[in-house]
Amino acid sequence: MSAPERIPPRSVTTAELLAEGELSVRGRIREASNAVLLCDVTYEGQKASCVYKPVAGERPLWDFPDGNLARREVAAHEVSEATGWGLVPTTVLRDGPYGEGMCQLWIDAVSEGSELLALVDGEEPGDGWKAVGFAEVGEGRTALLVHADDERLRRLAVLDVVINNGDRKGGHLLPAPGGRLFGIDHGVTFNAENKLRTLLWGWAGEKLTPEAVEVLERLRGALDGTLGVRLGELITTAELDATRARVAGLLASGRHPEPSGEWPAIPWPPV
């Protein structure tokens, strides 16, 4: 009599794991201004670390009166996936121990051989760097804030314009194994008014890369299709219309935007 055939376990996607798994809170990340909980999530024999941000732990923001941070974080991931760049860790909306919130895969950042941000003396950024602006470093001294001339950062700069990121700090950049780079903390995004604040101004005024133009063309179509439907469940109609307008504006200009002067261009603190 032959032994029964063994059926291999079903492969669980990261999104399924985060959305359907059992959340177990390990502790709170206290540096965050809102409730951010480090958790383990387990589903069908698979386990991962994740971040859970319950809506109940959010502080109201006067300039973001509609929706909530959690849904905007999920919306940022949806747009990132539509670009094909995969710049935002897998993020889902789900119920958890403290109610509805966003759940995002934890990324173990690695130390790269070269830094992404730096402060340098002098007025020029040097080879391989892009200038952001001058910063006070104490005792009346200033230094030039620069970021790496890195294609991953440039892609992230384009994504930030599309989602209208109001808080792209250095601490939100996570180099990961395999040379990948992730951006996190996208709660203050998708405002219908221009709120772009970022450290990634080094390409301001420069032409978009052919790759970026191709991605934006694809994104424009997706926003009028399934992506637009999905975002409509997460952000307001006015915010969705503004997202479409930002994509159209980028394609019309063909260039990275410059600071408007109507809103602080660099977040504080920058890290």
PDB file of C-alpha atoms in Angstrom:
ATOM      1  CA  MET A   1       0.000   0.000   0.000  1.00  0.00           C
ATOM      2  CA  SER A   2       1.542   3.286  -1.062  1.00  0.00           C
ATOM      3  CA  ALA A   3       1.882   6.189   1.314  1.00  0.00           C
ATOM      4  CA  PRO A   4      -0.650   9.006   0.845  1.00  0.00           C
ATOM      5  CA  GLU A   5       0.577  11.864  -1.302  1.00  0.00           C
ATOM      6  CA  ARG A   6       1.771  14.829   0.714  1.00  0.00           C
ATOM      7  CA  ILE A   7       0.230  18.126  -0.302  1.00  0.00           C
ATOM      8  CA  PRO A   8       2.777  20.947   0.001  1.00  0.00           C
ATOM      9  CA  PRO A   9       1.742  23.862   2.176  1.00  0.00           C
ATOM     10  CA  ARG A  10       0.134  26.769   0.359  1.00  0.00           C
ATOM     11  CA  SER A  11       2.407  29.732  -0.232  1.00  0.00           C
ATOM     12  CA  VAL A  12       1.126  32.702   1.749  1.00  0.00           C
ATOM     13  CA  THR A  13       1.765  36.155   0.344  1.00  0.00           C
ATOM     14  CA  THR A  14       3.105  38.902   2.563  1.00  0.00           C
ATOM     15  CA  ALA A  15      -0.154  40.815   2.148  1.00  0.00           C
ATOM     16  CA  GLU A  16      -2.174  37.768   3.274  1.00  0.00           C
ATOM     17  CA  LEU A  17       0.113  37.234   6.231  1.00  0.00           C
ATOM     18  CA  LEU A  18      -0.308  40.835   7.374  1.00  0.00           C
ATOM     19  CA  ALA A  19      -4.043  41.015   6.709  1.00  0.00           C
ATOM     20  CA  GLU A  20      -5.157  37.625   8.030  1.00  0.00           C
ATOM     21  CA  GLY A  21      -2.510  36.688  10.592  1.00  0.00           C
ATOM     22  CA  GLU A  22      -2.803  36.843  14.354  1.00  0.00           C
ATOM     23  CA  LEU A  23      -1.162  39.965  15.753  1.00  0.00           C
ATOM     24  CA  SER A  24       0.855  39.727  18.956  1.00  0.00           C
ATOM     25  CA  VAL A  25       2.106  43.039  20.350  1.00  0.00           C
ATOM     26  CA  ARG A  26       5.758  43.006  21.449  1.00  0.00           C
ATOM     27  CA  GLY A  27       6.083  46.627  22.488  1.00  0.00           C
ATOM     28  CA  ARG A  28       5.653  50.273  21.582  1.00  0.00           C
ATOM     29  CA  ILE A  29       8.085  52.353  19.528  1.00  0.00           C
ATOM     30  CA  ARG A  30       8.181  55.391  21.777  1.00  0.00           C
ATOM     31  CA  GLU A  31      10.080  57.738  19.451  1.00  0.00           C
ATOM     32  CA  ALA A  32       6.978  58.062  17.273  1.00  0.00           C
ATOM     33  CA  SER A  33       4.506  60.908  17.799  1.00  0.00           C
ATOM     34  CA  ASN A  34       1.545  58.548  17.329  1.00  0.00           C
ATOM     35  CA  ALA A  35       0.932  55.040  18.633  1.00  0.00           C
ATOM     36  CA  VAL A  36       3.286  52.658  16.790  1.00  0.00           C
ATOM     37  CA  LEU A  37       3.344  49.054  17.983  1.00  0.00           C
ATOM     38  CA  LEU A  38       5.945  46.450  17.063  1.00  0.00           C
ATOM     39  CA  CYS A  39       4.198  43.117  16.568  1.00  0.00           C
ATOM     40  CA  ASP A  40       4.618  39.549  15.456  1.00  0.00           C
ATOM     41  CA  VAL A  41       2.086  38.276  12.934  1.00  0.00           C
ATOM     42  CA  THR A  42       1.457  34.546  12.382  1.00  0.00           C
ATOM     43  CA  TYR A  43      -0.640  32.855   9.708  1.00  0.00           C
ATOM     44  CA  GLU A  44      -0.710  29.275   8.407  1.00  0.00           C
ATOM     45  CA  GLY A  45       2.694  28.444   9.849  1.00  0.00           C
ATOM     46  CA  GLN A  46       4.386  31.621   8.651  1.00  0.00           C
ATOM     47  CA  LYS A  47       5.574  34.434  10.874  1.00  0.00           C
ATOM     48  CA  ALA A  48       6.971  37.927  10.430  1.00  0.00           C
ATOM     49  CA  SER A  49       7.602  41.120  12.340  1.00  0.00           C
ATOM     50  CA  CYS A  50       5.429  44.099  11.535  1.00  0.00           C
ATOM     51  CA  VAL A  51       4.379  47.561  12.634  1.00  0.00           C
ATOM     52  CA  TYR A  52       0.758  48.147  13.665  1.00  0.00           C
ATOM     53  CA  LYS A  53      -0.516  51.734  13.881  1.00  0.00           C
ATOM     54  CA  PRO A  54      -4.081  51.844  15.235  1.00  0.00           C
ATOM     55  CA  VAL A  55      -6.308  54.723  14.198  1.00  0.00           C
ATOM     56  CA  ALA A  56      -7.250  55.107  17.870  1.00  0.00           C
ATOM     57  CA  GLY A  57      -3.651  56.110  18.622  1.00  0.00           C
ATOM     58  CA  GLU A  58      -3.483  58.944  16.074  1.00  0.00           C
ATOM     59  CA  ARG A  59      -3.260  62.586  17.065  1.00  0.00           C
ATOM     60  CA  PRO A  60      -5.596  64.836  15.062  1.00  0.00           C
ATOM     61  CA  LEU A  61      -3.898  67.152  12.537  1.00  0.00           C
ATOM     62  CA  TRP A  62      -5.566  70.483  11.775  1.00  0.00           C
ATOM     63  CA  ASP A  63      -4.253  70.545   8.190  1.00  0.00           C
ATOM     64  CA  PHE A  64      -5.292  66.930   7.503  1.00  0.00           C
ATOM     65  CA  PRO A  65      -8.889  67.022   8.743  1.00  0.00           C
ATOM     66  CA  ASP A  66     -10.196  64.230   6.500  1.00  0.00           C
ATOM     67  CA  GLY A  67      -9.532  60.522   6.772  1.00  0.00           C
ATOM     68  CA  ASN A  68      -6.744  59.144   8.919  1.00  0.00           C
ATOM     69  CA  LEU A  69      -3.032  58.378   8.869  1.00  0.00           C
ATOM     70  CA  ALA A  70      -3.527  54.634   8.580  1.00  0.00           C
ATOM     71  CA  ARG A  71      -5.520  54.794   5.352  1.00  0.00           C
ATOM     72  CA  ARG A  72      -3.068  57.246   3.801  1.00  0.00           C
ATOM     73  CA  GLU A  73      -0.203  54.867   4.634  1.00  0.00           C
ATOM     74  CA  VAL A  74      -2.028  52.077   2.813  1.00  0.00           C
ATOM     75  CA  ALA A  75      -2.772  54.402  -0.113  1.00  0.00           C
ATOM     76  CA  ALA A  76       0.943  55.255  -0.390  1.00  0.00           C
ATOM     77  CA  HIS A  77       1.752  51.562  -0.655  1.00  0.00           C
ATOM     78  CA  GLU A  78      -0.901  51.085  -3.337  1.00  0.00           C
ATOM     79  CA  VAL A  79       0.626  53.863  -5.450  1.00  0.00           C
ATOM     80  CA  SER A  80       4.140  52.531  -4.869  1.00  0.00           C
ATOM     81  CA  GLU A  81       3.079  49.097  -6.106  1.00  0.00           C
ATOM     82  CA  ALA A  82       1.440  50.632  -9.174  1.00  0.00           C
ATOM     83  CA  THR A  83       4.743  52.278 -10.128  1.00  0.00           C
ATOM     84  CA  GLY A  84       6.496  48.903 -10.071  1.00  0.00           C
ATOM     85  CA  TRP A  85       9.300  50.382  -7.963  1.00  0.00           C
ATOM     86  CA  GLY A  86       8.256  48.677  -4.708  1.00  0.00           C
ATOM     87  CA  LEU A  87       9.468  51.555  -2.542  1.00  0.00           C
ATOM     88  CA  VAL A  88       6.999  51.139   0.339  1.00  0.00           C
ATOM     89  CA  PRO A  89       6.931  47.964   2.456  1.00  0.00           C
ATOM     90  CA  THR A  90       3.797  45.846   2.141  1.00  0.00           C
ATOM     91  CA  THR A  91       1.039  47.678   4.033  1.00  0.00           C
ATOM     92  CA  VAL A  92      -2.557  46.637   4.702  1.00  0.00           C
ATOM     93  CA  LEU A  93      -5.578  47.965   6.548  1.00  0.00           C
ATOM     94  CA  ARG A  94      -6.963  45.590   9.161  1.00  0.00           C
ATOM     95  CA  ASP A  95      -8.473  45.183  12.599  1.00  0.00           C
ATOM     96  CA  GLY A  96      -6.045  44.599  15.440  1.00  0.00           C
ATOM     97  CA  PRO A  97      -5.888  44.507  19.218  1.00  0.00           C
ATOM     98  CA  TYR A  98      -6.757  48.233  19.373  1.00  0.00           C
ATOM     99  CA  GLY A  99      -9.148  48.462  16.444  1.00  0.00           C
ATOM    100  CA  GLU A 100      -8.653  49.379  12.820  1.00  0.00           C
ATOM    101  CA  GLY A 101      -5.158  50.366  11.814  1.00  0.00           C
ATOM    102  CA  MET A 102      -2.453  49.889   9.270  1.00  0.00           C
ATOM    103  CA  CYS A 103      -0.116  46.916   9.438  1.00  0.00           C
ATOM    104  CA  GLN A 104       3.240  47.149   7.639  1.00  0.00           C
ATOM    105  CA  LEU A 105       6.016  44.629   7.192  1.00  0.00           C
ATOM    106  CA  TRP A 106       8.995  45.402   9.418  1.00  0.00           C
ATOM    107  CA  ILE A 107      12.182  46.159   7.495  1.00  0.00           C
ATOM    108  CA  ASP A 108      15.548  45.343   9.063  1.00  0.00           C
ATOM    109  CA  ALA A 109      17.661  48.228   7.782  1.00  0.00           C
ATOM    110  CA  VAL A 110      21.311  47.591   6.960  1.00  0.00           C
ATOM    111  CA  SER A 111      24.334  49.857   7.010  1.00  0.00           C
ATOM    112  CA  GLU A 112      25.367  50.583   3.471  1.00  0.00           C
ATOM    113  CA  GLY A 113      28.884  51.192   2.287  1.00  0.00           C
ATOM    114  CA  SER A 114      27.968  54.776   1.488  1.00  0.00           C
ATOM    115  CA  GLU A 115      25.650  57.178   3.278  1.00  0.00           C
ATOM    116  CA  LEU A 116      22.474  58.548   1.733  1.00  0.00           C
ATOM    117  CA  LEU A 117      22.617  61.904   3.559  1.00  0.00           C
ATOM    118  CA  ALA A 118      25.489  64.028   4.819  1.00  0.00           C
ATOM    119  CA  LEU A 119      26.559  67.469   6.009  1.00  0.00           C
ATOM    120  CA  VAL A 120      29.659  68.822   4.239  1.00  0.00           C
ATOM    121  CA  ASP A 121      31.755  71.943   4.487  1.00  0.00           C
ATOM    122  CA  GLY A 122      31.897  74.233   1.478  1.00  0.00           C
ATOM    123  CA  GLU A 123      29.343  75.386  -1.062  1.00  0.00           C
ATOM    124  CA  GLU A 124      29.441  72.478  -3.538  1.00  0.00           C
ATOM    125  CA  PRO A 125      28.132  68.966  -2.916  1.00  0.00           C
ATOM    126  CA  GLY A 126      30.988  67.063  -4.563  1.00  0.00           C
ATOM    127  CA  ASP A 127      30.884  64.126  -6.943  1.00  0.00           C
ATOM    128  CA  GLY A 128      28.065  61.676  -6.351  1.00  0.00           C
ATOM    129  CA  TRP A 129      26.043  64.072  -4.207  1.00  0.00           C
ATOM    130  CA  LYS A 130      23.171  66.509  -4.677  1.00  0.00           C
ATOM    131  CA  ALA A 131      22.782  69.710  -2.688  1.00  0.00           C
ATOM    132  CA  VAL A 132      19.651  70.285  -0.608  1.00  0.00           C
ATOM    133  CA  GLY A 133      20.536  73.524   1.230  1.00  0.00           C
ATOM    134  CA  PHE A 134      22.499  74.998   4.091  1.00  0.00           C
ATOM    135  CA  ALA A 135      21.813  74.022   7.683  1.00  0.00           C
ATOM    136  CA  GLU A 136      22.915  75.484  10.997  1.00  0.00           C
ATOM    137  CA  VAL A 137      25.184  73.096  12.868  1.00  0.00           C
ATOM    138  CA  GLY A 138      25.819  75.165  15.999  1.00  0.00           C
ATOM    139  CA  GLU A 139      28.092  77.988  17.167  1.00  0.00           C
ATOM    140  CA  GLY A 140      27.158  80.126  14.192  1.00  0.00           C
ATOM    141  CA  ARG A 141      28.409  77.543  11.697  1.00  0.00           C
ATOM    142  CA  THR A 142      26.570  76.242   8.670  1.00  0.00           C
ATOM    143  CA  ALA A 143      27.107  73.178   6.546  1.00  0.00           C
ATOM    144  CA  LEU A 144      25.714  72.040   3.232  1.00  0.00           C
ATOM    145  CA  LEU A 145      23.080  69.320   3.515  1.00  0.00           C
ATOM    146  CA  VAL A 146      23.445  66.826   0.664  1.00  0.00           C
ATOM    147  CA  HIS A 147      21.946  63.535  -0.420  1.00  0.00           C
ATOM    148  CA  ALA A 148      23.378  60.823  -2.622  1.00  0.00           C
ATOM    149  CA  ASP A 149      22.850  61.035  -6.374  1.00  0.00           C
ATOM    150  CA  ASP A 150      21.182  57.635  -6.202  1.00  0.00           C
ATOM    151  CA  GLU A 151      18.559  56.314  -8.647  1.00  0.00           C
ATOM    152  CA  ARG A 152      16.605  54.754  -5.763  1.00  0.00           C
ATOM    153  CA  LEU A 153      16.322  58.133  -4.041  1.00  0.00           C
ATOM    154  CA  ARG A 154      15.356  59.732  -7.335  1.00  0.00           C
ATOM    155  CA  ARG A 155      12.506  57.263  -7.769  1.00  0.00           C
ATOM    156  CA  LEU A 156      11.402  57.990  -4.220  1.00  0.00           C
ATOM    157  CA  ALA A 157      11.498  61.729  -4.951  1.00  0.00           C
ATOM    158  CA  VAL A 158       9.068  61.162  -7.831  1.00  0.00           C
ATOM    159  CA  LEU A 159       6.784  59.010  -5.682  1.00  0.00           C
ATOM    160  CA  ASP A 160       6.782  61.692  -2.970  1.00  0.00           C
ATOM    161  CA  VAL A 161       5.565  64.293  -5.453  1.00  0.00           C
ATOM    162  CA  VAL A 162       2.760  62.014  -6.621  1.00  0.00           C
ATOM    163  CA  ILE A 163       1.541  61.268  -3.089  1.00  0.00           C
ATOM    164  CA  ASN A 164       2.290  64.831  -1.875  1.00  0.00           C
ATOM    165  CA  ASN A 165       4.463  63.667   1.011  1.00  0.00           C
ATOM    166  CA  GLY A 166       4.580  66.295   3.731  1.00  0.00           C
ATOM    167  CA  ASP A 167       7.292  64.613   5.814  1.00  0.00           C
ATOM    168  CA  ARG A 168      10.162  62.908   3.947  1.00  0.00           C
ATOM    169  CA  LYS A 169      12.876  62.798   6.605  1.00  0.00           C
ATOM    170  CA  GLY A 170      16.210  61.026   6.624  1.00  0.00           C
ATOM    171  CA  GLY A 171      15.007  58.575   9.251  1.00  0.00           C
ATOM    172  CA  HIS A 172      12.274  57.443   6.876  1.00  0.00           C
ATOM    173  CA  LEU A 173      14.834  55.985   4.449  1.00  0.00           C
ATOM    174  CA  LEU A 174      15.563  52.313   5.080  1.00  0.00           C
ATOM    175  CA  PRO A 175      18.329  50.582   3.080  1.00  0.00           C
ATOM    176  CA  ALA A 176      17.514  46.878   3.010  1.00  0.00           C
ATOM    177  CA  PRO A 177      19.415  43.695   2.104  1.00  0.00           C
ATOM    178  CA  GLY A 178      19.950  43.141  -1.596  1.00  0.00           C
ATOM    179  CA  GLY A 179      20.434  46.814  -2.358  1.00  0.00           C
ATOM    180  CA  ARG A 180      16.784  47.757  -1.961  1.00  0.00           C
ATOM    181  CA  LEU A 181      15.641  51.023  -0.427  1.00  0.00           C
ATOM    182  CA  PHE A 182      12.320  51.552   1.306  1.00  0.00           C
ATOM    183  CA  GLY A 183      10.523  54.686   2.432  1.00  0.00           C
ATOM    184  CA  ILE A 184       8.253  54.560   5.482  1.00  0.00           C
ATOM    185  CA  ASP A 185       5.935  56.847   7.491  1.00  0.00           C
ATOM    186  CA  HIS A 186       3.463  58.079   4.888  1.00  0.00           C
ATOM    187  CA  GLY A 187       0.669  59.273   7.163  1.00  0.00           C
ATOM    188  CA  VAL A 188       0.824  62.924   6.055  1.00  0.00           C
ATOM    189  CA  THR A 189       0.280  62.442   2.338  1.00  0.00           C
ATOM    190  CA  PHE A 190      -2.372  62.979  -0.342  1.00  0.00           C
ATOM    191  CA  ASN A 191      -3.487  66.406   0.852  1.00  0.00           C
ATOM    192  CA  ALA A 192      -5.434  68.259  -1.838  1.00  0.00           C
ATOM    193  CA  GLU A 193      -3.171  71.284  -1.248  1.00  0.00           C
ATOM    194  CA  ASN A 194       0.569  71.324  -1.932  1.00  0.00           C
ATOM    195  CA  LYS A 195       2.293  70.036   1.215  1.00  0.00           C
ATOM    196  CA  LEU A 196       5.510  68.596  -0.222  1.00  0.00           C
ATOM    197  CA  ARG A 197       8.300  68.692   2.360  1.00  0.00           C
ATOM    198  CA  THR A 198      11.341  66.567   1.702  1.00  0.00           C
ATOM    199  CA  LEU A 199      15.096  66.233   1.955  1.00  0.00           C
ATOM    200  CA  LEU A 200      15.211  65.007  -1.644  1.00  0.00           C
ATOM    201  CA  TRP A 201      15.346  68.354  -3.462  1.00  0.00           C
ATOM    202  CA  GLY A 202      18.638  67.621  -5.209  1.00  0.00           C
ATOM    203  CA  TRP A 203      16.995  67.101  -8.613  1.00  0.00           C
ATOM    204  CA  ALA A 204      14.697  70.139  -8.378  1.00  0.00           C
ATOM    205  CA  GLY A 205      14.203  71.638 -11.828  1.00  0.00           C
ATOM    206  CA  GLU A 206      15.981  68.797 -13.617  1.00  0.00           C
ATOM    207  CA  LYS A 207      14.358  66.728 -16.350  1.00  0.00           C
ATOM    208  CA  LEU A 208      12.615  63.542 -15.293  1.00  0.00           C
ATOM    209  CA  THR A 209      14.331  60.351 -16.365  1.00  0.00           C
ATOM    210  CA  PRO A 210      12.774  58.430 -19.290  1.00  0.00           C
ATOM    211  CA  GLU A 211      11.974  55.667 -16.792  1.00  0.00           C
ATOM    212  CA  ALA A 212      10.061  58.100 -14.572  1.00  0.00           C
ATOM    213  CA  VAL A 213       8.069  59.430 -17.522  1.00  0.00           C
ATOM    214  CA  GLU A 214       7.126  55.884 -18.538  1.00  0.00           C
ATOM    215  CA  VAL A 215       6.061  55.058 -14.982  1.00  0.00           C
ATOM    216  CA  LEU A 216       4.014  58.246 -14.671  1.00  0.00           C
ATOM    217  CA  GLU A 217       2.224  57.508 -17.953  1.00  0.00           C
ATOM    218  CA  ARG A 218       1.340  54.072 -16.631  1.00  0.00           C
ATOM    219  CA  LEU A 219       0.272  55.563 -13.317  1.00  0.00           C
ATOM    220  CA  ARG A 220      -2.022  58.063 -15.052  1.00  0.00           C
ATOM    221  CA  GLY A 221      -3.883  55.211 -16.668  1.00  0.00           C
ATOM    222  CA  ALA A 222      -4.051  53.222 -13.432  1.00  0.00           C
ATOM    223  CA  LEU A 223      -5.531  56.199 -11.562  1.00  0.00           C
ATOM    224  CA  ASP A 224      -8.420  56.172 -14.029  1.00  0.00           C
ATOM    225  CA  GLY A 225      -8.841  52.436 -13.490  1.00  0.00           C
ATOM    226  CA  THR A 226      -8.440  49.931 -10.685  1.00  0.00           C
ATOM    227  CA  LEU A 227      -5.902  51.988  -8.718  1.00  0.00           C
ATOM    228  CA  GLY A 228      -8.298  54.928  -8.673  1.00  0.00           C
ATOM    229  CA  VAL A 229     -11.068  52.673  -7.386  1.00  0.00           C
ATOM    230  CA  ARG A 230      -8.835  51.345  -4.627  1.00  0.00           C
ATOM    231  CA  LEU A 231      -7.630  54.811  -3.612  1.00  0.00           C
ATOM    232  CA  GLY A 232     -11.228  55.982  -3.546  1.00  0.00           C
ATOM    233  CA  GLU A 233     -11.733  53.627  -0.597  1.00  0.00           C
ATOM    234  CA  LEU A 234      -8.822  55.178   1.292  1.00  0.00           C
ATOM    235  CA  ILE A 235      -8.716  58.925   0.548  1.00  0.00           C
ATOM    236  CA  THR A 236     -11.276  61.588  -0.347  1.00  0.00           C
ATOM    237  CA  THR A 237     -12.491  62.409  -3.841  1.00  0.00           C
ATOM    238  CA  ALA A 238     -10.722  65.787  -3.689  1.00  0.00           C
ATOM    239  CA  GLU A 239      -7.461  64.084  -2.673  1.00  0.00           C
ATOM    240  CA  LEU A 240      -7.784  61.542  -5.475  1.00  0.00           C
ATOM    241  CA  ASP A 241      -8.449  64.296  -8.032  1.00  0.00           C
ATOM    242  CA  ALA A 242      -5.397  66.187  -6.732  1.00  0.00           C
ATOM    243  CA  THR A 243      -3.279  63.045  -7.132  1.00  0.00           C
ATOM    244  CA  ARG A 244      -4.345  62.756 -10.759  1.00  0.00           C
ATOM    245  CA  ALA A 245      -3.521  66.446 -11.235  1.00  0.00           C
ATOM    246  CA  ARG A 246      -0.036  66.017  -9.757  1.00  0.00           C
ATOM    247  CA  VAL A 247       0.723  63.152 -12.134  1.00  0.00           C
ATOM    248  CA  ALA A 248      -0.554  65.179 -15.079  1.00  0.00           C
ATOM    249  CA  GLY A 249       1.503  68.167 -13.932  1.00  0.00           C
ATOM    250  CA  LEU A 250       4.690  66.135 -13.757  1.00  0.00           C
ATOM    251  CA  LEU A 251       4.125  64.776 -17.234  1.00  0.00           C
ATOM    252  CA  ALA A 252       3.320  68.225 -18.614  1.00  0.00           C
ATOM    253  CA  SER A 253       6.453  69.842 -17.161  1.00  0.00           C
ATOM    254  CA  GLY A 254       8.721  66.845 -17.646  1.00  0.00           C
ATOM    255  CA  ARG A 255      10.759  68.013 -14.676  1.00  0.00           C
ATOM    256  CA  HIS A 256      11.166  67.499 -10.962  1.00  0.00           C
ATOM    257  CA  PRO A 257       9.315  70.297  -9.154  1.00  0.00           C
ATOM    258  CA  GLU A 258      11.010  73.091  -7.238  1.00  0.00           C
ATOM    259  CA  PRO A 259       9.962  74.357  -3.781  1.00  0.00           C
ATOM    260  CA  SER A 260       6.857  76.505  -4.081  1.00  0.00           C
ATOM    261  CA  GLY A 261       7.779  78.971  -1.355  1.00  0.00           C
ATOM    262  CA  GLU A 262       4.248  78.651   0.038  1.00  0.00           C
ATOM    263  CA  TRP A 263       5.110  75.829   2.434  1.00  0.00           C
ATOM    264  CA  PRO A 264       8.313  74.923   4.353  1.00  0.00           C
ATOM    265  CA  ALA A 265      10.300  72.879   1.843  1.00  0.00           C
ATOM    266  CA  ILE A 266      12.323  70.811   4.334  1.00  0.00           C
ATOM    267  CA  PRO A 267      10.779  68.893   7.285  1.00  0.00           C
ATOM    268  CA  TRP A 268      11.868  69.606  10.830  1.00  0.00           C
ATOM    269  CA  PRO A 269      13.658  67.898  12.373  1.00  0.00           C
ATOM    270  CA  PRO A 270      15.233  66.674   9.099  1.00  0.00           C
ATOM    271  CA  VAL A 271      16.073  63.228  10.499  1.00  0.00           C
TER     272      VAL A 271
END
